[in-house]
mmCIF file with all atom_site columns, C-alpha atoms in Angstrom:
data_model
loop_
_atom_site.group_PDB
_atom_site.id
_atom_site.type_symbol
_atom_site.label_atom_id
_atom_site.label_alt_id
_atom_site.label_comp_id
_atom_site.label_asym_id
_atom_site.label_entity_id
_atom_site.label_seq_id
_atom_site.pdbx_PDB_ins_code
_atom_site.Cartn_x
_atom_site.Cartn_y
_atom_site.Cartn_z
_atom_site.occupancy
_atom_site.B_iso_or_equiv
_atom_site.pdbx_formal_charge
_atom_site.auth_seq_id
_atom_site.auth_comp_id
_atom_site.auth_asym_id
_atom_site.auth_atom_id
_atom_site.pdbx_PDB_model_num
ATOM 1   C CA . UNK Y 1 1   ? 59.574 9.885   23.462 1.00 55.00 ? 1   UNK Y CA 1
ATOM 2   C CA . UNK Y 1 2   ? 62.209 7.847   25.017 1.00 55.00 ? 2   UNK Y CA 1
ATOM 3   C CA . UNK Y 1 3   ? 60.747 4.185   25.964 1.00 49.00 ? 3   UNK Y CA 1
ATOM 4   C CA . UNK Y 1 4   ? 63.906 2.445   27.274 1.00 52.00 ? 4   UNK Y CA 1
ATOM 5   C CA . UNK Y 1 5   ? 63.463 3.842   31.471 1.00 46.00 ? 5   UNK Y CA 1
ATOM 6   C CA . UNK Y 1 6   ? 59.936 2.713   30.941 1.00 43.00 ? 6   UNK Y CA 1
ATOM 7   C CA . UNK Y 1 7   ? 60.922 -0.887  29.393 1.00 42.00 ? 7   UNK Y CA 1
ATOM 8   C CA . UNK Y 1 8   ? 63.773 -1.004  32.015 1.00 44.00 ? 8   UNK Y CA 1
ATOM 9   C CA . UNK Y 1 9   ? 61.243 -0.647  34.960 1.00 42.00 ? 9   UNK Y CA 1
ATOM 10  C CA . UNK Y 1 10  ? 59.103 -2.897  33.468 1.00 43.00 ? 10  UNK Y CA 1
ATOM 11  C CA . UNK Y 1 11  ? 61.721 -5.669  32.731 1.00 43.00 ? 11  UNK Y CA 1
ATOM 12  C CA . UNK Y 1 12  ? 62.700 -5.260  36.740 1.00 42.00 ? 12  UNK Y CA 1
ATOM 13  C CA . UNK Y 1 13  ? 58.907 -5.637  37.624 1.00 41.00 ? 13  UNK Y CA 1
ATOM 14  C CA . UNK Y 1 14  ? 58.331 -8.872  35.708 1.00 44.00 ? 14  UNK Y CA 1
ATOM 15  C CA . UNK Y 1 15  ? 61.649 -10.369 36.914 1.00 43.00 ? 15  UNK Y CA 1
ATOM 16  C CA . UNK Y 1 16  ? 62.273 -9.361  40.446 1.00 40.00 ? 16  UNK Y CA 1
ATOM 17  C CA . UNK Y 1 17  ? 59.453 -11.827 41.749 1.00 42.00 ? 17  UNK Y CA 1
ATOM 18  C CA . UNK Y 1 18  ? 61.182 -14.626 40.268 1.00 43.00 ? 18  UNK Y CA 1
ATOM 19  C CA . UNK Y 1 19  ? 64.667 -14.038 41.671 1.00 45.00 ? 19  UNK Y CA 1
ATOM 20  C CA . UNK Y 1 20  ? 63.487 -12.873 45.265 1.00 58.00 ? 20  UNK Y CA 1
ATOM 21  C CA . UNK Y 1 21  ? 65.461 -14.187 47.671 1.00 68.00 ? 21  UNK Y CA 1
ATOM 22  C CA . UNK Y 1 22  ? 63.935 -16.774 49.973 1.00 84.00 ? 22  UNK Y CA 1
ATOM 23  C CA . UNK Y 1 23  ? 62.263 -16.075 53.054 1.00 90.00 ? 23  UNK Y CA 1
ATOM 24  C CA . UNK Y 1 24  ? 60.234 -18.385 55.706 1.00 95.00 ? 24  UNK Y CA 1
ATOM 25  C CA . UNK Y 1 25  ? 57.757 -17.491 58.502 1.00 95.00 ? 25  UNK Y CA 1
ATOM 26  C CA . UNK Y 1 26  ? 58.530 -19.568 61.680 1.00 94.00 ? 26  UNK Y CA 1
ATOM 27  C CA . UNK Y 1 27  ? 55.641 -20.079 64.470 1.00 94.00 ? 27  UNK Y CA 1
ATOM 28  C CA . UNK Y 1 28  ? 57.276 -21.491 67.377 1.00 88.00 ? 28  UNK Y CA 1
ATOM 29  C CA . UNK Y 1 29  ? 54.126 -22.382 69.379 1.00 87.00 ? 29  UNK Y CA 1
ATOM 30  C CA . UNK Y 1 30  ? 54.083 -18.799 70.947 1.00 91.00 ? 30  UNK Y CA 1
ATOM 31  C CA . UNK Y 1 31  ? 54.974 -16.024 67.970 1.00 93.00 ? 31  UNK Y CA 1
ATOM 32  C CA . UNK Y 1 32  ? 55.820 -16.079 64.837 1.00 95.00 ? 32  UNK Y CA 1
ATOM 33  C CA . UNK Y 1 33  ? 59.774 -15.176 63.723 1.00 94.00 ? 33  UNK Y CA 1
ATOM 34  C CA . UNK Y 1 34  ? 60.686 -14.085 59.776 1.00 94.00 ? 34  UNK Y CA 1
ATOM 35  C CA . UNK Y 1 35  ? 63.317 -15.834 58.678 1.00 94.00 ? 35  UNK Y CA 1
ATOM 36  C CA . UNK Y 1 36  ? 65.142 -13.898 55.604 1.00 93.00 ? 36  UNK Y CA 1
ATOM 37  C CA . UNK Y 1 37  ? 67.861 -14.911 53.273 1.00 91.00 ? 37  UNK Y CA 1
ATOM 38  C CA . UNK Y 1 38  ? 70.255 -13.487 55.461 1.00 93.00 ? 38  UNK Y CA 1
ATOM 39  C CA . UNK Y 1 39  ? 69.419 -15.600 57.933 1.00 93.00 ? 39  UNK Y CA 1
ATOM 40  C CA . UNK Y 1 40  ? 69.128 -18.767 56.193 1.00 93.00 ? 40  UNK Y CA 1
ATOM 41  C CA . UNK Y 1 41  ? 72.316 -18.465 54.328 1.00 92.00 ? 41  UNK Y CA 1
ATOM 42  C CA . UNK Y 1 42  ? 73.997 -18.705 58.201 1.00 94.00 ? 42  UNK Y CA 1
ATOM 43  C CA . UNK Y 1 43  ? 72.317 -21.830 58.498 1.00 95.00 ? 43  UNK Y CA 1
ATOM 44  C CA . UNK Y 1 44  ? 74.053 -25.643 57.800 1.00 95.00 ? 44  UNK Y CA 1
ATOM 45  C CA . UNK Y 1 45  ? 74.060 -26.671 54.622 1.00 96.00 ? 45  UNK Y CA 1
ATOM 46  C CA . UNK Y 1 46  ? 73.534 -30.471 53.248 1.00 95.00 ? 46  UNK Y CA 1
ATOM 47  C CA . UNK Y 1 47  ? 72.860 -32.209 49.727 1.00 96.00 ? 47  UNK Y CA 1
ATOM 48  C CA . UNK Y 1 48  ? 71.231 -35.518 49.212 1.00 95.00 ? 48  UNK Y CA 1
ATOM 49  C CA . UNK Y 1 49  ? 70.370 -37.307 46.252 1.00 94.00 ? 49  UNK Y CA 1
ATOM 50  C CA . UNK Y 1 50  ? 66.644 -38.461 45.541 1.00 93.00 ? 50  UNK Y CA 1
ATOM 51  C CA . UNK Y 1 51  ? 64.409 -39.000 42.552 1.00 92.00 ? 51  UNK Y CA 1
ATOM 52  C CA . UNK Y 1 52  ? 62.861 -36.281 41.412 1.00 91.00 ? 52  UNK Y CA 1
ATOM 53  C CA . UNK Y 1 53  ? 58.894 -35.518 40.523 1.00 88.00 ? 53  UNK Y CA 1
ATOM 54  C CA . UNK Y 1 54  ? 59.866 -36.288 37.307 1.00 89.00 ? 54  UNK Y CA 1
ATOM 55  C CA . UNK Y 1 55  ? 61.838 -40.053 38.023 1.00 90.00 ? 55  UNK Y CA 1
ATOM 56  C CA . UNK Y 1 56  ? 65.006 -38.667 37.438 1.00 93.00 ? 56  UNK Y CA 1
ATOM 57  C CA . UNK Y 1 57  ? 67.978 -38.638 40.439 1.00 94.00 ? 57  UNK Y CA 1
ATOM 58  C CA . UNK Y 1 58  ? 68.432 -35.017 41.237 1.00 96.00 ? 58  UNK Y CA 1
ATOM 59  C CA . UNK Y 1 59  ? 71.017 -33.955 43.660 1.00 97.00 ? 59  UNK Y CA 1
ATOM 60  C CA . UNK Y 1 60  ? 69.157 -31.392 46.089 1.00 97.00 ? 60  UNK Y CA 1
ATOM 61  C CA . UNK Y 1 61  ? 70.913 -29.172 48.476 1.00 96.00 ? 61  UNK Y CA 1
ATOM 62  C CA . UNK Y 1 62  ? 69.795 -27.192 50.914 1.00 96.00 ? 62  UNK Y CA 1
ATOM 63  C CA . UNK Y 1 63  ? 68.984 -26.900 55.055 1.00 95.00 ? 63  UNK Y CA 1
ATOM 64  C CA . UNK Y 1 64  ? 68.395 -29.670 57.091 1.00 93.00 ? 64  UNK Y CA 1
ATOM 65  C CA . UNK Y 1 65  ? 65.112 -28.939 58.837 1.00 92.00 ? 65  UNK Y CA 1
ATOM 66  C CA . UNK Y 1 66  ? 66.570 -30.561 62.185 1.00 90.00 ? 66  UNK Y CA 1
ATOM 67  C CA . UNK Y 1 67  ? 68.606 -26.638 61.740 1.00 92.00 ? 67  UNK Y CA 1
ATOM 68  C CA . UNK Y 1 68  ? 65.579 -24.669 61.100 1.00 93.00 ? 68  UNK Y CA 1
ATOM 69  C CA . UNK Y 1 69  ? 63.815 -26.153 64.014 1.00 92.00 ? 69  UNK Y CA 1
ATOM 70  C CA . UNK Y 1 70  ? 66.324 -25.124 66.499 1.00 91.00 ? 70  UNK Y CA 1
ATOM 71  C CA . UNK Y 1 71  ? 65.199 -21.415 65.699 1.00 90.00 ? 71  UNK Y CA 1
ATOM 72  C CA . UNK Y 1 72  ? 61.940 -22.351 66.971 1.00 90.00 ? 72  UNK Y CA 1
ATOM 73  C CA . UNK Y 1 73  ? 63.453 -23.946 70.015 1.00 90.00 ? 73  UNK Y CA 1
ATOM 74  C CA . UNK Y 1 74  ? 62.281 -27.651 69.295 1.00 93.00 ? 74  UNK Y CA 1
ATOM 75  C CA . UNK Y 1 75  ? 63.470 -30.381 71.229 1.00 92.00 ? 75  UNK Y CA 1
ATOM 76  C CA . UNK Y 1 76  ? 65.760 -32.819 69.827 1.00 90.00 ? 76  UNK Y CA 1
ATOM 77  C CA . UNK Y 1 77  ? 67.862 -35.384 70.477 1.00 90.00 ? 77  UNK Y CA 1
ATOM 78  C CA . UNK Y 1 78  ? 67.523 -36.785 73.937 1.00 93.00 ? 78  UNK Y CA 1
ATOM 79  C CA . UNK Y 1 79  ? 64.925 -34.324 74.999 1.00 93.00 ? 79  UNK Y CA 1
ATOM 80  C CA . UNK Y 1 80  ? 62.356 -35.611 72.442 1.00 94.00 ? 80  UNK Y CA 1
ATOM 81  C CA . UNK Y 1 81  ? 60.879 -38.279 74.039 1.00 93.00 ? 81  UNK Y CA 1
ATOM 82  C CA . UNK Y 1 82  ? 57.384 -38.290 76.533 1.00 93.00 ? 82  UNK Y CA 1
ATOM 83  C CA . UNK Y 1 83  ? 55.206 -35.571 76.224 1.00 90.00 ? 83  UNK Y CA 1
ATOM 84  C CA . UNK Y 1 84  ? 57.478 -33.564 73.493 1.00 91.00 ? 84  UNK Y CA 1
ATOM 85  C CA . UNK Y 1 85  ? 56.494 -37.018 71.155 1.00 93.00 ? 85  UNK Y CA 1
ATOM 86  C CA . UNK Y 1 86  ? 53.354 -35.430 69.865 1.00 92.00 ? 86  UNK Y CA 1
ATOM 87  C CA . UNK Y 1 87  ? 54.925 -32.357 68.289 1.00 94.00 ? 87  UNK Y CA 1
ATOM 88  C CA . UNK Y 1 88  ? 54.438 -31.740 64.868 1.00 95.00 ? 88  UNK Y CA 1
ATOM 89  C CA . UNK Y 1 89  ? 55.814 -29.177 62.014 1.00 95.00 ? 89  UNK Y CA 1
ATOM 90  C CA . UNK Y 1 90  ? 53.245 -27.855 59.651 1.00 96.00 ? 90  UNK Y CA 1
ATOM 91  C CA . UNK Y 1 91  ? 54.024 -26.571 56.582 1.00 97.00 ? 91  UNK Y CA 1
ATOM 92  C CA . UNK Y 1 92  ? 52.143 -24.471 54.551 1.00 97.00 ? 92  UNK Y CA 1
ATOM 93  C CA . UNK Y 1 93  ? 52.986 -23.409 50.822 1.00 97.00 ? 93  UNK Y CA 1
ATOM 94  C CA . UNK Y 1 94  ? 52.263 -20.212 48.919 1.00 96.00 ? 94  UNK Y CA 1
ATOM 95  C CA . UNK Y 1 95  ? 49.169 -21.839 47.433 1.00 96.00 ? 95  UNK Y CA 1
ATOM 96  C CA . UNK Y 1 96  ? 48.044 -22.653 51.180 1.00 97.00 ? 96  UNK Y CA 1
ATOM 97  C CA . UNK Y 1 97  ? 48.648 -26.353 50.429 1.00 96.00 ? 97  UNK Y CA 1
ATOM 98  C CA . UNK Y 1 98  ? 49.506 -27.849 53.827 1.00 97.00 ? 98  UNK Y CA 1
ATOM 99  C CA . UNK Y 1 99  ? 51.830 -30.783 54.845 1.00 96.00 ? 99  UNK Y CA 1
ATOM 100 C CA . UNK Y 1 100 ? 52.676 -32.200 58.589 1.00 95.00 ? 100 UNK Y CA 1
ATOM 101 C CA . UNK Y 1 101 ? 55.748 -34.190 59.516 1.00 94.00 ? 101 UNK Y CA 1
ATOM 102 C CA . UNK Y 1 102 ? 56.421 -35.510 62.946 1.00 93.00 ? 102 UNK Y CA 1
ATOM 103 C CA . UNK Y 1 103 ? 58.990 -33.959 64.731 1.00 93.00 ? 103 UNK Y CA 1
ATOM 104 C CA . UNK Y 1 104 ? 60.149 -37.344 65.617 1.00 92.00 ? 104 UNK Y CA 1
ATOM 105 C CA . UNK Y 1 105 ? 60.812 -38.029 61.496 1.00 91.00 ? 105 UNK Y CA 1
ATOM 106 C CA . UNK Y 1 106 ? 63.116 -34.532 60.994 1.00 91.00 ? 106 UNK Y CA 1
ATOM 107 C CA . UNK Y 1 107 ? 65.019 -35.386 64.078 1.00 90.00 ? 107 UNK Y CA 1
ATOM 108 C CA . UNK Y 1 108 ? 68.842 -37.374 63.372 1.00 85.00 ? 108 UNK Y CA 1
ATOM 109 C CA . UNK Y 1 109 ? 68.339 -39.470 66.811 1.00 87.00 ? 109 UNK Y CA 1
ATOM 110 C CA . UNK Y 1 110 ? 65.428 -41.315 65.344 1.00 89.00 ? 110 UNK Y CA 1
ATOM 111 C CA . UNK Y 1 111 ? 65.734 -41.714 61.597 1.00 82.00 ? 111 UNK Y CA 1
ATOM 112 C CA . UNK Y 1 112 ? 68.385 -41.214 58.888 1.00 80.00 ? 112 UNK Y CA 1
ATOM 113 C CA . UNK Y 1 113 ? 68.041 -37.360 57.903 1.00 71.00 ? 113 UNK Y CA 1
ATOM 114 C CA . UNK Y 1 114 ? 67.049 -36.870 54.184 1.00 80.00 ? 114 UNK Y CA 1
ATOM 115 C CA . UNK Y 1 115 ? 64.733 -34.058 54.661 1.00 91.00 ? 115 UNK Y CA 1
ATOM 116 C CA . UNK Y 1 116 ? 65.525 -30.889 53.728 1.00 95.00 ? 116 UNK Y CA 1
ATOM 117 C CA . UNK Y 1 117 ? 64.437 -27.258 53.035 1.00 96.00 ? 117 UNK Y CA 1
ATOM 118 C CA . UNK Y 1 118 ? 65.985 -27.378 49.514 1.00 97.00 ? 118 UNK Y CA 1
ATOM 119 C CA . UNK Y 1 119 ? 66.536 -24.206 47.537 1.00 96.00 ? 119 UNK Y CA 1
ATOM 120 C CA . UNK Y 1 120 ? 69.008 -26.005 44.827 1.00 97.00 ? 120 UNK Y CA 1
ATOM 121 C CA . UNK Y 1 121 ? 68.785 -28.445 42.545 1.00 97.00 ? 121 UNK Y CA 1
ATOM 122 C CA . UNK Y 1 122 ? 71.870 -30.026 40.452 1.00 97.00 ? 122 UNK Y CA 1
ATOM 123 C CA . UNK Y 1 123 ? 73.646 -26.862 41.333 1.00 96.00 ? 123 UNK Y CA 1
ATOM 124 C CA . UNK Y 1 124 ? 71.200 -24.507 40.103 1.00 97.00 ? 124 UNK Y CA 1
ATOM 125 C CA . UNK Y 1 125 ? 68.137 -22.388 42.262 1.00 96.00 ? 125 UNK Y CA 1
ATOM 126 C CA . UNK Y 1 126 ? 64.437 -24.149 42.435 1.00 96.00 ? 126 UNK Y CA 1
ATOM 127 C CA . UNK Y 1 127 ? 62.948 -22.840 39.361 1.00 95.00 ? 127 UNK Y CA 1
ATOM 128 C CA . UNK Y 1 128 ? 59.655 -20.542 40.260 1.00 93.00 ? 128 UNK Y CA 1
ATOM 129 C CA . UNK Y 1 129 ? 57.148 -23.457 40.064 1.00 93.00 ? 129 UNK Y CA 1
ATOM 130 C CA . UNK Y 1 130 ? 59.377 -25.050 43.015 1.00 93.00 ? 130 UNK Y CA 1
ATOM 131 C CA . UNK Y 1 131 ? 61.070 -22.291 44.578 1.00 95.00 ? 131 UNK Y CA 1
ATOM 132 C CA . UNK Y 1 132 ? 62.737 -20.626 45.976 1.00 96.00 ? 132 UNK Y CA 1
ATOM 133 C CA . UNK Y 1 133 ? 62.363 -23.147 48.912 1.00 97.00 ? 133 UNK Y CA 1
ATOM 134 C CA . UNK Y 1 134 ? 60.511 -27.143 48.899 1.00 97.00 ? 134 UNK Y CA 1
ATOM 135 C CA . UNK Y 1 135 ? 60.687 -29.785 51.333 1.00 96.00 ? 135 UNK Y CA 1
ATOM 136 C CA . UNK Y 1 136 ? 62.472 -32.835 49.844 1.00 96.00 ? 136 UNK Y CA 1
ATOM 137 C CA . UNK Y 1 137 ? 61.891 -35.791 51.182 1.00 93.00 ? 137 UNK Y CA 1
ATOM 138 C CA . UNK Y 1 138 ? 64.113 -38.214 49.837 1.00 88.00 ? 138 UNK Y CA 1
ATOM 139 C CA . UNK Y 1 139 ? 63.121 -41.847 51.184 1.00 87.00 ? 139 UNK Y CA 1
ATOM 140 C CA . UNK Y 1 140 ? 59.820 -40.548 50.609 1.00 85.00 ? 140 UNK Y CA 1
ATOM 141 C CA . UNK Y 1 141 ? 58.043 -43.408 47.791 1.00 84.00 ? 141 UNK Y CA 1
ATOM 142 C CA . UNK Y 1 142 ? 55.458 -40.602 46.764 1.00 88.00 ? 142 UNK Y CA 1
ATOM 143 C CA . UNK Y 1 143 ? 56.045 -37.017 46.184 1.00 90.00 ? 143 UNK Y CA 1
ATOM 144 C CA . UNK Y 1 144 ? 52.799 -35.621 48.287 1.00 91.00 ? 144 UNK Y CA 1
ATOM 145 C CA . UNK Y 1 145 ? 55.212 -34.427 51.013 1.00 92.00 ? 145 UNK Y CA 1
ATOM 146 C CA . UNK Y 1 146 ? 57.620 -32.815 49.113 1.00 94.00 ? 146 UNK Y CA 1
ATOM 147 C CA . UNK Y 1 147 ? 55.986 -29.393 49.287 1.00 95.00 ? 147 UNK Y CA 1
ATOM 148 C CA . UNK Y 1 148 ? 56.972 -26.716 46.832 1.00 96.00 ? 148 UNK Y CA 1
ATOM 149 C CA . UNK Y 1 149 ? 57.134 -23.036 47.661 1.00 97.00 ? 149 UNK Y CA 1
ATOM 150 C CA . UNK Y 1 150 ? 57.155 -23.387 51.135 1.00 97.00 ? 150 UNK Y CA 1
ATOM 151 C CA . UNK Y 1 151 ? 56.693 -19.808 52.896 1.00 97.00 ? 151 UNK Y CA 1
ATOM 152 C CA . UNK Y 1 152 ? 55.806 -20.195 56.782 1.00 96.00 ? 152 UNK Y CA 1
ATOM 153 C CA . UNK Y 1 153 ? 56.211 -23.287 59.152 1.00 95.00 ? 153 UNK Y CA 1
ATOM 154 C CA . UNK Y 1 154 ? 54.448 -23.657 62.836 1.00 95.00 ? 154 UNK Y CA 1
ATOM 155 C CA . UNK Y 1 155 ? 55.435 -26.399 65.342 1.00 94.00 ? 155 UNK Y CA 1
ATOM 156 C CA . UNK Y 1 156 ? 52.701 -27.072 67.457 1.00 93.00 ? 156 UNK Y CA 1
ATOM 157 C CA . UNK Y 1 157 ? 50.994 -30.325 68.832 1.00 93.00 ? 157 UNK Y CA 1
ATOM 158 C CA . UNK Y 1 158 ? 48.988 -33.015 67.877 1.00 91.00 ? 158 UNK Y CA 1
ATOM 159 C CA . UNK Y 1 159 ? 46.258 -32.989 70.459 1.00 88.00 ? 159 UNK Y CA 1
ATOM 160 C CA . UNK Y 1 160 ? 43.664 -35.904 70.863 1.00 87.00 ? 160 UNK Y CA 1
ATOM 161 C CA . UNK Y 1 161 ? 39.827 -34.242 71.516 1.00 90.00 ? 161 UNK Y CA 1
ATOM 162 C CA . UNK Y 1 162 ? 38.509 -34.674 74.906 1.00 90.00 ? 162 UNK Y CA 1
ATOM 163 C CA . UNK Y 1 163 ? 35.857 -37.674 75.098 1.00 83.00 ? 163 UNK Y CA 1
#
């Protein structure tokens, strides 16, 4: 019996997860948008230089998040300011760890912009325990924002309870 179609399909099985191509769910306060590679590779690209998880200066490249928000029709610029202030991006990772950020903090008119949806590092694709897409936040002092494996983002609002 000829094992080598069988080996071949397996082979493909145990890889294909590993090189799949990134992808991001988008919740925009109303519905929710899929983002594929196709339509992430159209997006800007940046790189910025930060130390990695591991101390090390790493040179990260990927999308500025200030791009991915404009999908999801965030304000920015000028038009964030008053009652757009207490928007917030969530971001949740495969393993449902969950991460907020201002929108005020991934916007260029109030801060420099070092945070990005990186899916590169030193030239090379996130490796599977990162990838294939992580929030790097470079001025960052700890690493407990930097979430790895990030598959869907919401914006939505910070809302105080009623007293």
């Amino acid at each position: 019996m000829n094992f080598k179609p069988l080996l071949t399909l397996a082979a493909i099985c145990l890889i294909a997860p590993l090189t799949a191509a990134p992808s991001l769910r988008l919740h925009d306060g109303k519905e929710w948008k899929e983002l594929d590679a196709a339509a992430l590779a159209k997006l800007p690209r940046v790189e910025i230089t930060a130390k990695a998880r591991d101390g090390k200066e790493k040179r990260f490249s990927g999308i500025p998040l200030a791009e991915v928000l404009k999908l999801a029709g965030a304000p920015a610029g000028d038009t964030l300011r008053g009652a757009e202030m207490n928007r917030v991006v969530l971001f949740t990772a495969a393993d449902n760890y969950q991460v907020a950020y201002s929108l005020a903090e991934l916007d260029a008119s109030f801060r420099k912009q070092n945070i990005i949806l990186a899916d590169q590092v030193d030239g090379k694709p996130l490796d599977e325990y990162e990838g294939p897409l992580m929030v790097v936040a470079g001025d960052d002092l700890r690493h407990s924002r930097w979430i790895r494996q990030v598959k869907q983002l919401i914006l939505t609002r910070a809302i105080a309870p009623a007293s």
